[in-house]
mmCIF file of C-alpha atoms and ligand atoms in Angstrom:
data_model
loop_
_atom_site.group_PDB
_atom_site.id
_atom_site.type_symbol
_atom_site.label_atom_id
_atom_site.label_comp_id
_atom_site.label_asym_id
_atom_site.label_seq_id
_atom_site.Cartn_x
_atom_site.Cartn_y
_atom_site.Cartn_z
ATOM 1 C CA UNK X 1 -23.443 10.112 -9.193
ATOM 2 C CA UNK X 2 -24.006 12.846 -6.531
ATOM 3 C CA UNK X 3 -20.571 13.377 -4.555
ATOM 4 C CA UNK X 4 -20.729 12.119 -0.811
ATOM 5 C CA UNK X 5 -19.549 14.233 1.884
ATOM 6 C CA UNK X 6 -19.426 13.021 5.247
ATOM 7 C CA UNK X 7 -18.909 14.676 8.568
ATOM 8 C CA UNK X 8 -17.194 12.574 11.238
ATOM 9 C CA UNK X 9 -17.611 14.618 14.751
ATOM 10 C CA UNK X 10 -15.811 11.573 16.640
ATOM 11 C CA UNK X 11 -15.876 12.091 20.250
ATOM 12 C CA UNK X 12 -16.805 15.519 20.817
ATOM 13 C CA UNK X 13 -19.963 17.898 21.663
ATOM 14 C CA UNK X 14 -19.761 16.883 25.471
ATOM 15 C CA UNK X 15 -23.367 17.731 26.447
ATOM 16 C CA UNK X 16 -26.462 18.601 25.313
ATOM 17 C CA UNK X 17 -25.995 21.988 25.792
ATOM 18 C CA UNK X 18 -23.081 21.761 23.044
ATOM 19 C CA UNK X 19 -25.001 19.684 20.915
ATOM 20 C CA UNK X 20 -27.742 22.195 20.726
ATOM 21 C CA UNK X 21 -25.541 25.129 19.831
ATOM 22 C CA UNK X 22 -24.131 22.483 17.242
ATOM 23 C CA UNK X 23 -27.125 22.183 15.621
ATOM 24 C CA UNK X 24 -28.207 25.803 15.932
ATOM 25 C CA UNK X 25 -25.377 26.925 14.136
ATOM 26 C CA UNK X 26 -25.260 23.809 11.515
ATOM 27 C CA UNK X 27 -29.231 24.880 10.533
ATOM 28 C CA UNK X 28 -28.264 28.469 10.560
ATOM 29 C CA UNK X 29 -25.578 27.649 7.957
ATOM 30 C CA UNK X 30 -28.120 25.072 6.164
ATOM 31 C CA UNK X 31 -30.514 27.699 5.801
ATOM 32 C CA UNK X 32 -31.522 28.306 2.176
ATOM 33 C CA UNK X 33 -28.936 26.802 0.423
ATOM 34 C CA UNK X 34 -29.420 23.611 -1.763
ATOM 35 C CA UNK X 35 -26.380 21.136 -2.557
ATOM 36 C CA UNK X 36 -27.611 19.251 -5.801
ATOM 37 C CA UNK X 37 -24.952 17.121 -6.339
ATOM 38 C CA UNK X 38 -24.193 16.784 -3.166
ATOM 39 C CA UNK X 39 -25.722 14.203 -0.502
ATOM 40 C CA UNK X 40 -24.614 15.393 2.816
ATOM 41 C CA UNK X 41 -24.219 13.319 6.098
ATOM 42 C CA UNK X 42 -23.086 13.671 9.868
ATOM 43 C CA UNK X 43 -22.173 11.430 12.200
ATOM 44 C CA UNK X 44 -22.189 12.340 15.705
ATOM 45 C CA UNK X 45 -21.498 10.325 19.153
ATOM 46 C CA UNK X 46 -23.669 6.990 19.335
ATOM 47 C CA UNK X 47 -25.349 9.303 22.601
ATOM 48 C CA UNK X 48 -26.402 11.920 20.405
ATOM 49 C CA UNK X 49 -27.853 10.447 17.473
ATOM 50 C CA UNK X 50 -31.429 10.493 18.108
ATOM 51 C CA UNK X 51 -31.042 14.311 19.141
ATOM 52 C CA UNK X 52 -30.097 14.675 15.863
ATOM 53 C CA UNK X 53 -32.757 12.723 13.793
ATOM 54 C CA UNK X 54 -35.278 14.699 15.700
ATOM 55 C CA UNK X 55 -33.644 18.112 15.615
ATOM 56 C CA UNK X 56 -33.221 18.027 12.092
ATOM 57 C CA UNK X 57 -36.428 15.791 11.134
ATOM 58 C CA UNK X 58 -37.121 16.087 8.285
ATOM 59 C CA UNK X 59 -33.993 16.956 6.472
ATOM 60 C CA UNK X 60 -32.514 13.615 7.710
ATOM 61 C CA UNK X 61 -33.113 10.361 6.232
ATOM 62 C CA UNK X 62 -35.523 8.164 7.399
ATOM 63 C CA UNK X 63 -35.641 4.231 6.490
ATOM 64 C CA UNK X 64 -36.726 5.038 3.818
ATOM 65 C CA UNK X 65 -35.372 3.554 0.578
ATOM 66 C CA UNK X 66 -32.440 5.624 -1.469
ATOM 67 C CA UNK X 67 -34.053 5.271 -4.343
ATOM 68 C CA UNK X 68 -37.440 7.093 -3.096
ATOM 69 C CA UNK X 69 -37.627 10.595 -5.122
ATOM 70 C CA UNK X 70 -39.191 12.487 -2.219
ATOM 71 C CA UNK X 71 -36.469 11.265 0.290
ATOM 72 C CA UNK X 72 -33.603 12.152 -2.117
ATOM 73 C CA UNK X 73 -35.922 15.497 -2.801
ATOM 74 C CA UNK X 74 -36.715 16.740 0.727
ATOM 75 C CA UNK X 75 -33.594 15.493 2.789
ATOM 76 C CA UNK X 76 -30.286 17.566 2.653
ATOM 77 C CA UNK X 77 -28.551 15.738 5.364
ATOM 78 C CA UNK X 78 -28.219 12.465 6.518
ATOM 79 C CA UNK X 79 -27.550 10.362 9.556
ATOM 80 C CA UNK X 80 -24.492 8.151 10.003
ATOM 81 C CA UNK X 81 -22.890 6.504 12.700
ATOM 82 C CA UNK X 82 -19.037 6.357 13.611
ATOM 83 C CA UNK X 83 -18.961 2.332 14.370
ATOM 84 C CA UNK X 84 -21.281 -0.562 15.055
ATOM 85 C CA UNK X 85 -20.787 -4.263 15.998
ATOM 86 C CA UNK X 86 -21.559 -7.079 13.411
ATOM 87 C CA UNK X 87 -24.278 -8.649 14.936
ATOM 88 C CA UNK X 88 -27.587 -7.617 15.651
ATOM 89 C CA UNK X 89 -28.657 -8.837 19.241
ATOM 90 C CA UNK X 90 -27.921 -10.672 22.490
ATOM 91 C CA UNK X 91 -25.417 -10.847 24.915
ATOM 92 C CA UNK X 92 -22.944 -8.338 23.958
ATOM 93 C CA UNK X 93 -22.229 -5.565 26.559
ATOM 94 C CA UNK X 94 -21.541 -2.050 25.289
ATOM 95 C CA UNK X 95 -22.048 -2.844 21.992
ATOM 96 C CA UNK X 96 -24.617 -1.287 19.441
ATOM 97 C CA UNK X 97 -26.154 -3.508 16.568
ATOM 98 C CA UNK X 98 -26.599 -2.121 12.686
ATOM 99 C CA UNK X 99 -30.787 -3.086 13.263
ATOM 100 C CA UNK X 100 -30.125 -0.017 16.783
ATOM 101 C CA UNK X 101 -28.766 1.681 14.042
ATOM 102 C CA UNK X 102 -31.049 1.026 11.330
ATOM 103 C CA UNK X 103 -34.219 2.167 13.107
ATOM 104 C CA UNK X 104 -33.074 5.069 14.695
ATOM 105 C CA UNK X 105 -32.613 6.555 11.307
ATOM 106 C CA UNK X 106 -28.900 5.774 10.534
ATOM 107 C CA UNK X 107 -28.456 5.370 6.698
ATOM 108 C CA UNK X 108 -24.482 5.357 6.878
ATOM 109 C CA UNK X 109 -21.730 3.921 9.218
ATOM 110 C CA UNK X 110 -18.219 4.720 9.230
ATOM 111 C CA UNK X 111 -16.168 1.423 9.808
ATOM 112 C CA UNK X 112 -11.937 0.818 10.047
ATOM 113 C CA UNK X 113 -10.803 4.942 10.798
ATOM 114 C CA UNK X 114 -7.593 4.648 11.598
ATOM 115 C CA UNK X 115 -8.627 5.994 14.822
ATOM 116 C CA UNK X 116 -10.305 2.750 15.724
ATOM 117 C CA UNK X 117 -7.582 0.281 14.171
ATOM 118 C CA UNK X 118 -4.968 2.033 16.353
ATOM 119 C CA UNK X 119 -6.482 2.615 20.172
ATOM 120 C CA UNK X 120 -8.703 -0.752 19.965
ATOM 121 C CA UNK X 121 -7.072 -2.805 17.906
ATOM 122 C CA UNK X 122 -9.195 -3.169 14.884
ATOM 123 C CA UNK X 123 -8.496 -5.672 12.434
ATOM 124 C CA UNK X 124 -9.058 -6.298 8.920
ATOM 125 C CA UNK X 125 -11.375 -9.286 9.841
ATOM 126 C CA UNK X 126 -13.629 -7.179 12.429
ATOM 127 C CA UNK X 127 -14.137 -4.526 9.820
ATOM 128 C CA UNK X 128 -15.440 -7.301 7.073
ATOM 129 C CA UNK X 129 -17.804 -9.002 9.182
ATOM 130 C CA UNK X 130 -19.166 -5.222 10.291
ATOM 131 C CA UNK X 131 -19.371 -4.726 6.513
ATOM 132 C CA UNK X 132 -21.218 -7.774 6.238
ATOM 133 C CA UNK X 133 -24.054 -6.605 9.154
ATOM 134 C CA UNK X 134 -24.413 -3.377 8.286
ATOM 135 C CA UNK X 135 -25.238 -4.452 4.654
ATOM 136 C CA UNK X 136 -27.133 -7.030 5.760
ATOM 137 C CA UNK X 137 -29.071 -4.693 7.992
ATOM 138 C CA UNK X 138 -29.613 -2.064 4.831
ATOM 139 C CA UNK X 139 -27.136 0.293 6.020
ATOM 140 C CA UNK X 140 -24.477 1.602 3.597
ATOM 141 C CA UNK X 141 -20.738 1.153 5.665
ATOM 142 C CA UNK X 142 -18.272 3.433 4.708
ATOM 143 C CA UNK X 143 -14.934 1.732 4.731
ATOM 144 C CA UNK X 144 -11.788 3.748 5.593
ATOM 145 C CA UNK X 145 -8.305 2.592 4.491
ATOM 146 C CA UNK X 146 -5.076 3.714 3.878
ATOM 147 C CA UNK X 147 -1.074 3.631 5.051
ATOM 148 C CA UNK X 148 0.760 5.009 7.905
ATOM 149 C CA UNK X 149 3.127 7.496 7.413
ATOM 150 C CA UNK X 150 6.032 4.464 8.512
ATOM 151 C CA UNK X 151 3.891 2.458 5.250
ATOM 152 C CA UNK X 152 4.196 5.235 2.880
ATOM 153 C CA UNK X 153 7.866 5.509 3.715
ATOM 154 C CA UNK X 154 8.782 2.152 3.233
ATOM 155 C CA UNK X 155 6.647 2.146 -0.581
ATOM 156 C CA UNK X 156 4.088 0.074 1.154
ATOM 157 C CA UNK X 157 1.054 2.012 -0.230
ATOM 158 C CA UNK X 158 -0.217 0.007 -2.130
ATOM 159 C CA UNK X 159 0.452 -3.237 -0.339
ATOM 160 C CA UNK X 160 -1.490 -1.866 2.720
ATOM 161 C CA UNK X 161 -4.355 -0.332 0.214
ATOM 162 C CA UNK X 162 -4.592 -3.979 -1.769
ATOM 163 C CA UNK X 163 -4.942 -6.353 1.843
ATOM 164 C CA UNK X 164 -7.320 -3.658 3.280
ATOM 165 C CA UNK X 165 -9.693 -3.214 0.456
ATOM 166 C CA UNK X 166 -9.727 -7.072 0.235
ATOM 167 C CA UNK X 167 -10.336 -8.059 3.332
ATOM 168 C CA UNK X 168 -12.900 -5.438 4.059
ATOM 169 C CA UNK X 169 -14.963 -6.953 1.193
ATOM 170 C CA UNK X 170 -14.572 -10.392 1.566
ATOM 171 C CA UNK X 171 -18.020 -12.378 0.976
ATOM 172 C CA UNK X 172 -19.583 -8.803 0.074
ATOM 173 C CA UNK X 173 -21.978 -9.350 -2.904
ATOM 174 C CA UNK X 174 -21.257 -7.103 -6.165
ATOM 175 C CA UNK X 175 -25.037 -6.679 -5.453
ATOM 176 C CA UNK X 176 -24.404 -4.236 -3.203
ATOM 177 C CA UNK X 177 -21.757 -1.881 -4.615
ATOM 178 C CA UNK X 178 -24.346 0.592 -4.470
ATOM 179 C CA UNK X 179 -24.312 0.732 -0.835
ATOM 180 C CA UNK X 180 -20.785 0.587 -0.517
ATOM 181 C CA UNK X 181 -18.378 3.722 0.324
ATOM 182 C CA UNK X 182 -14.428 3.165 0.283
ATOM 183 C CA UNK X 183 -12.672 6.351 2.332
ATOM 184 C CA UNK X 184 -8.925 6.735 1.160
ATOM 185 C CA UNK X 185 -7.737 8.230 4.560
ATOM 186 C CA UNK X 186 -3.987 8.214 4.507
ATOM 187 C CA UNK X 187 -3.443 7.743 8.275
ATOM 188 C CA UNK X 188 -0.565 10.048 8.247
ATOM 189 C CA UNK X 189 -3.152 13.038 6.704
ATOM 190 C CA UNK X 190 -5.800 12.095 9.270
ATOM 191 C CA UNK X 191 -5.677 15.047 12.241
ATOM 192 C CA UNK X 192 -2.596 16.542 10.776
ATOM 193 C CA UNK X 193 -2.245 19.160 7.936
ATOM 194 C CA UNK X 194 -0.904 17.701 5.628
ATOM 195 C CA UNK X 195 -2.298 15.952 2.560
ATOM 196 C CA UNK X 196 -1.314 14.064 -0.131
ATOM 197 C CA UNK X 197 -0.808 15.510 -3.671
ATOM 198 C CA UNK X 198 -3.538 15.272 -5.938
ATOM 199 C CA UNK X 199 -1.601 12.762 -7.990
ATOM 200 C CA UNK X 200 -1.166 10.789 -4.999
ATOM 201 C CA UNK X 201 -4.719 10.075 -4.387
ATOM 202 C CA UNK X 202 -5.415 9.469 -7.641
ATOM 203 C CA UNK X 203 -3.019 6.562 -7.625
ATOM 204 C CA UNK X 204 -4.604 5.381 -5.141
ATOM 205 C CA UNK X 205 -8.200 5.769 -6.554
ATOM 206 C CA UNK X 206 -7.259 3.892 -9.673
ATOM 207 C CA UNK X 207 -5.248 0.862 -7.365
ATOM 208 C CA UNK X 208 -8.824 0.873 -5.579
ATOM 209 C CA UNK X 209 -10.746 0.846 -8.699
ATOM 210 C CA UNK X 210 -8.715 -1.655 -10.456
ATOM 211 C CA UNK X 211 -8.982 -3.673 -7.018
ATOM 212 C CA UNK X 212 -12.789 -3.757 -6.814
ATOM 213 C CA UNK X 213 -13.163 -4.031 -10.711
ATOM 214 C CA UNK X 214 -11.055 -7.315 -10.197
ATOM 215 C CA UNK X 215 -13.669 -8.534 -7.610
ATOM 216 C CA UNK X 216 -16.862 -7.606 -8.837
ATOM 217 C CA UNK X 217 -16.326 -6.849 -12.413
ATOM 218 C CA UNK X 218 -16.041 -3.330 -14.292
ATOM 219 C CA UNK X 219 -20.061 -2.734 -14.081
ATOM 220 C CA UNK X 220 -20.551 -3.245 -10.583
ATOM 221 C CA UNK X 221 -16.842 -1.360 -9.515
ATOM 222 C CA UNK X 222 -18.488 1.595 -11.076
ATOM 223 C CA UNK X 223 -21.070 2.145 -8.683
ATOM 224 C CA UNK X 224 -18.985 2.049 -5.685
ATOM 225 C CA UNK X 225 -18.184 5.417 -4.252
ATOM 226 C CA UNK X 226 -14.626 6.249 -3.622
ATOM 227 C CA UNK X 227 -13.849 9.127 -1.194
ATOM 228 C CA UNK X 228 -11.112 11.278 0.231
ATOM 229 C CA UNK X 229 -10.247 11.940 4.082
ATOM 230 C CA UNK X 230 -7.576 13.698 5.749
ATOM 231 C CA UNK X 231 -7.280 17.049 6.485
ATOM 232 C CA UNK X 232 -9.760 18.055 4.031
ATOM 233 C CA UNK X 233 -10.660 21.987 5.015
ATOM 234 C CA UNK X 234 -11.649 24.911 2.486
ATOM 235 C CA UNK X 235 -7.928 25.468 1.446
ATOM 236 C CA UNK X 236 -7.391 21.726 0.712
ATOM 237 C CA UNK X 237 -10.321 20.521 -1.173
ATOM 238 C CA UNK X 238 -9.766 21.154 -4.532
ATOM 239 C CA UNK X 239 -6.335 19.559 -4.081
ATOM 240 C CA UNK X 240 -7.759 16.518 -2.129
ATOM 241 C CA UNK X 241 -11.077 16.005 -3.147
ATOM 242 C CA UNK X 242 -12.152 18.193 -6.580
ATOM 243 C CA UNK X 243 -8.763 17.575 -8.376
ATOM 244 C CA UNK X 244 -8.699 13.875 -8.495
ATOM 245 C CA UNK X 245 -12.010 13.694 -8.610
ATOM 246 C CA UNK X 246 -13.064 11.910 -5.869
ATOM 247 C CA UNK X 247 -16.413 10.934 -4.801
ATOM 248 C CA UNK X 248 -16.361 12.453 -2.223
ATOM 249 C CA UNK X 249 -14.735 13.531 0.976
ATOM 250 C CA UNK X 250 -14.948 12.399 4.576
ATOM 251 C CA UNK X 251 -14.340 15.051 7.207
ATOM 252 C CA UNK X 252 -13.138 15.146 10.906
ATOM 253 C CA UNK X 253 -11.939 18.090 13.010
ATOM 254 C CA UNK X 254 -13.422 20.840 10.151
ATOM 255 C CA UNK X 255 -17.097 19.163 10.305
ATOM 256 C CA UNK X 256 -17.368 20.609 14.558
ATOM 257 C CA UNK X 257 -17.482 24.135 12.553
ATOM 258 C CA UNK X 258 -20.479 24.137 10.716
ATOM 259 C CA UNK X 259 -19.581 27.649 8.906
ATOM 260 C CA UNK X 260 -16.407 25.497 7.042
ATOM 261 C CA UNK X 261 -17.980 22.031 6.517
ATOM 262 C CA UNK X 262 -20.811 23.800 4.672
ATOM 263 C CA UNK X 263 -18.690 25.993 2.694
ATOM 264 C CA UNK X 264 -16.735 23.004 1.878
ATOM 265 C CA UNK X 265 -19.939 21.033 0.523
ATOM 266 C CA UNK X 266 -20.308 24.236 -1.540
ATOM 267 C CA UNK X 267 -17.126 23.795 -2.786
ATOM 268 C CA UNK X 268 -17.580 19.774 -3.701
ATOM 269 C CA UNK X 269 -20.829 20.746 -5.047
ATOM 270 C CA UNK X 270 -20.211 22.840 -7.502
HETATM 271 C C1 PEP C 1 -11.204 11.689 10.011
HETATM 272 O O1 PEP C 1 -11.154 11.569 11.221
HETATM 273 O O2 PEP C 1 -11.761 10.839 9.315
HETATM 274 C C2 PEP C 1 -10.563 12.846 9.410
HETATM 275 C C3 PEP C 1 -10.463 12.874 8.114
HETATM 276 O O3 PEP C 1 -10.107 13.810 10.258
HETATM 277 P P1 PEP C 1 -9.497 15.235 9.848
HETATM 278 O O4 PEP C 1 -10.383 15.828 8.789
HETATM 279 O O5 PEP C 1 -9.520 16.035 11.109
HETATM 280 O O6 PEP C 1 -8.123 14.986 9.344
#
């Protein structure tokens, strides 16, 4: 299974001036280098995401299907979205629907960050019936979980790990465990600097694993892709990411400098 490493750019790169140098720099640091165990992909403001398809054309995924060997061949990074509403059309003001998504190029959207359960009130129930459109749309969600520093304290862990991972997959067919992405994001590790230790994650990998293996059985668990978030930079990957092995990592204020999110997909890479 090729390791997943996500960059979430959240609510920066205020123009398109910014963007631009963004992306100048990000394909200067793409430039010959290949990540074979590695898929890569960014997600950038809703507002920017067709600047991105098109800048970087045809390195970013089309709609075309995972399994094709030429897209898996020719495209090192992908396209993913930071949220989405569950349903696809109609009277719903603001909001952007997984088929928006879908056929702008999006293969991945990141649903739950703590950032989203805190400032609007994101529940448990919201984030399942996302999960539900986004898979029913063909796009893969990647759903972020994990305690509070006030949960961890209080040996809540795995309480809050269990009820999220639950709820989050309620009515989800095993069918799709390919398509699904679980982020353990402590929320306390999330824009801070510090991180768990590596036996900490781990922990929690195996409560996840054991979770999902409970709902979809052992052969189906297996393909689900379990990642790391939180403060993951060059100095803290092995720790977070390469020593538990995780799947992968997801990765916030480090993926606005192109120079140290590529030099951390080195690192996962290899
Ligand atoms: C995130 O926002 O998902 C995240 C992991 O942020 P950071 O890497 O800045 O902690």
């Amino acid at each position: 299974m090729k390791r997943l490493i996500i960059g979430n750019l959240k609510m920066h790169l205020l123009s398109p001036i910014e963007r631009d140098r963004y992306l100048d720099t990000l394909e200067k640091e793409l430039k010959g280098k290949k990540f074979p165990n590695a898929e890569v992909v960014i997600c950038p403001p809703f507002v920017h995401l067709e600047a991105f398809k098109k800048r970087l054309g045809k390195k970013i995924h089309p709609v075309k299907s995972p399994t094709s060997r030429g897209a898996q061949q020719s495209n090192r990074v992908k396209l993913g979205a930071q949220n989405v509403f569950s349903e696809n059309k109609g009277s719903f003001t603001g909001e952007v629907s997984p088929m928006m998504l879908k056929n702008l190029g999006c293969e991945y959207v990141i649903l739950g960050h703590s950032e989203r359960r805190k400032y609007f009130s994101e529940t448990d129930e919201e984030v399942n019936r996302k999960s539900l459109g986004c898979l029913k749309n063909g796009l893969k969600p990647i759903i972020c979980i994990g305690e509070t520093g006030i949960e961890r304290e209080m040996g809540e862990t795995h309480k809050i790990i269990t009820r999220q991972v639950k709820e989050a997959l309620k009515n989800v067919s095993r069918t799709k465990a390919e398509e699904l992405v679980l982020a353990y994001e402590p929320v306390w590790a999330v824009g801070s600097d510090n991180v768990p230790e590596s036996n900490e994650t781990l922990s929690a990998k195996l409560l996840i694993k054991k979770i999902i293996t409970g709902m979809f059985g052992k052969k189906y668990a297996e393909k689900v892709r379990i990642i790391y978030g939180g403060s993951v930079s060059v100095k803290s990957t092995k720790e977070t990411c390469v020593d538990p092995e995780m799947d992968g990592a997801l990765i916030g204020r480090d993926s606005l400098v192109p120079y140290e999110f590529i030099k951390i997909v080195e690192i996962i890479n290899n």
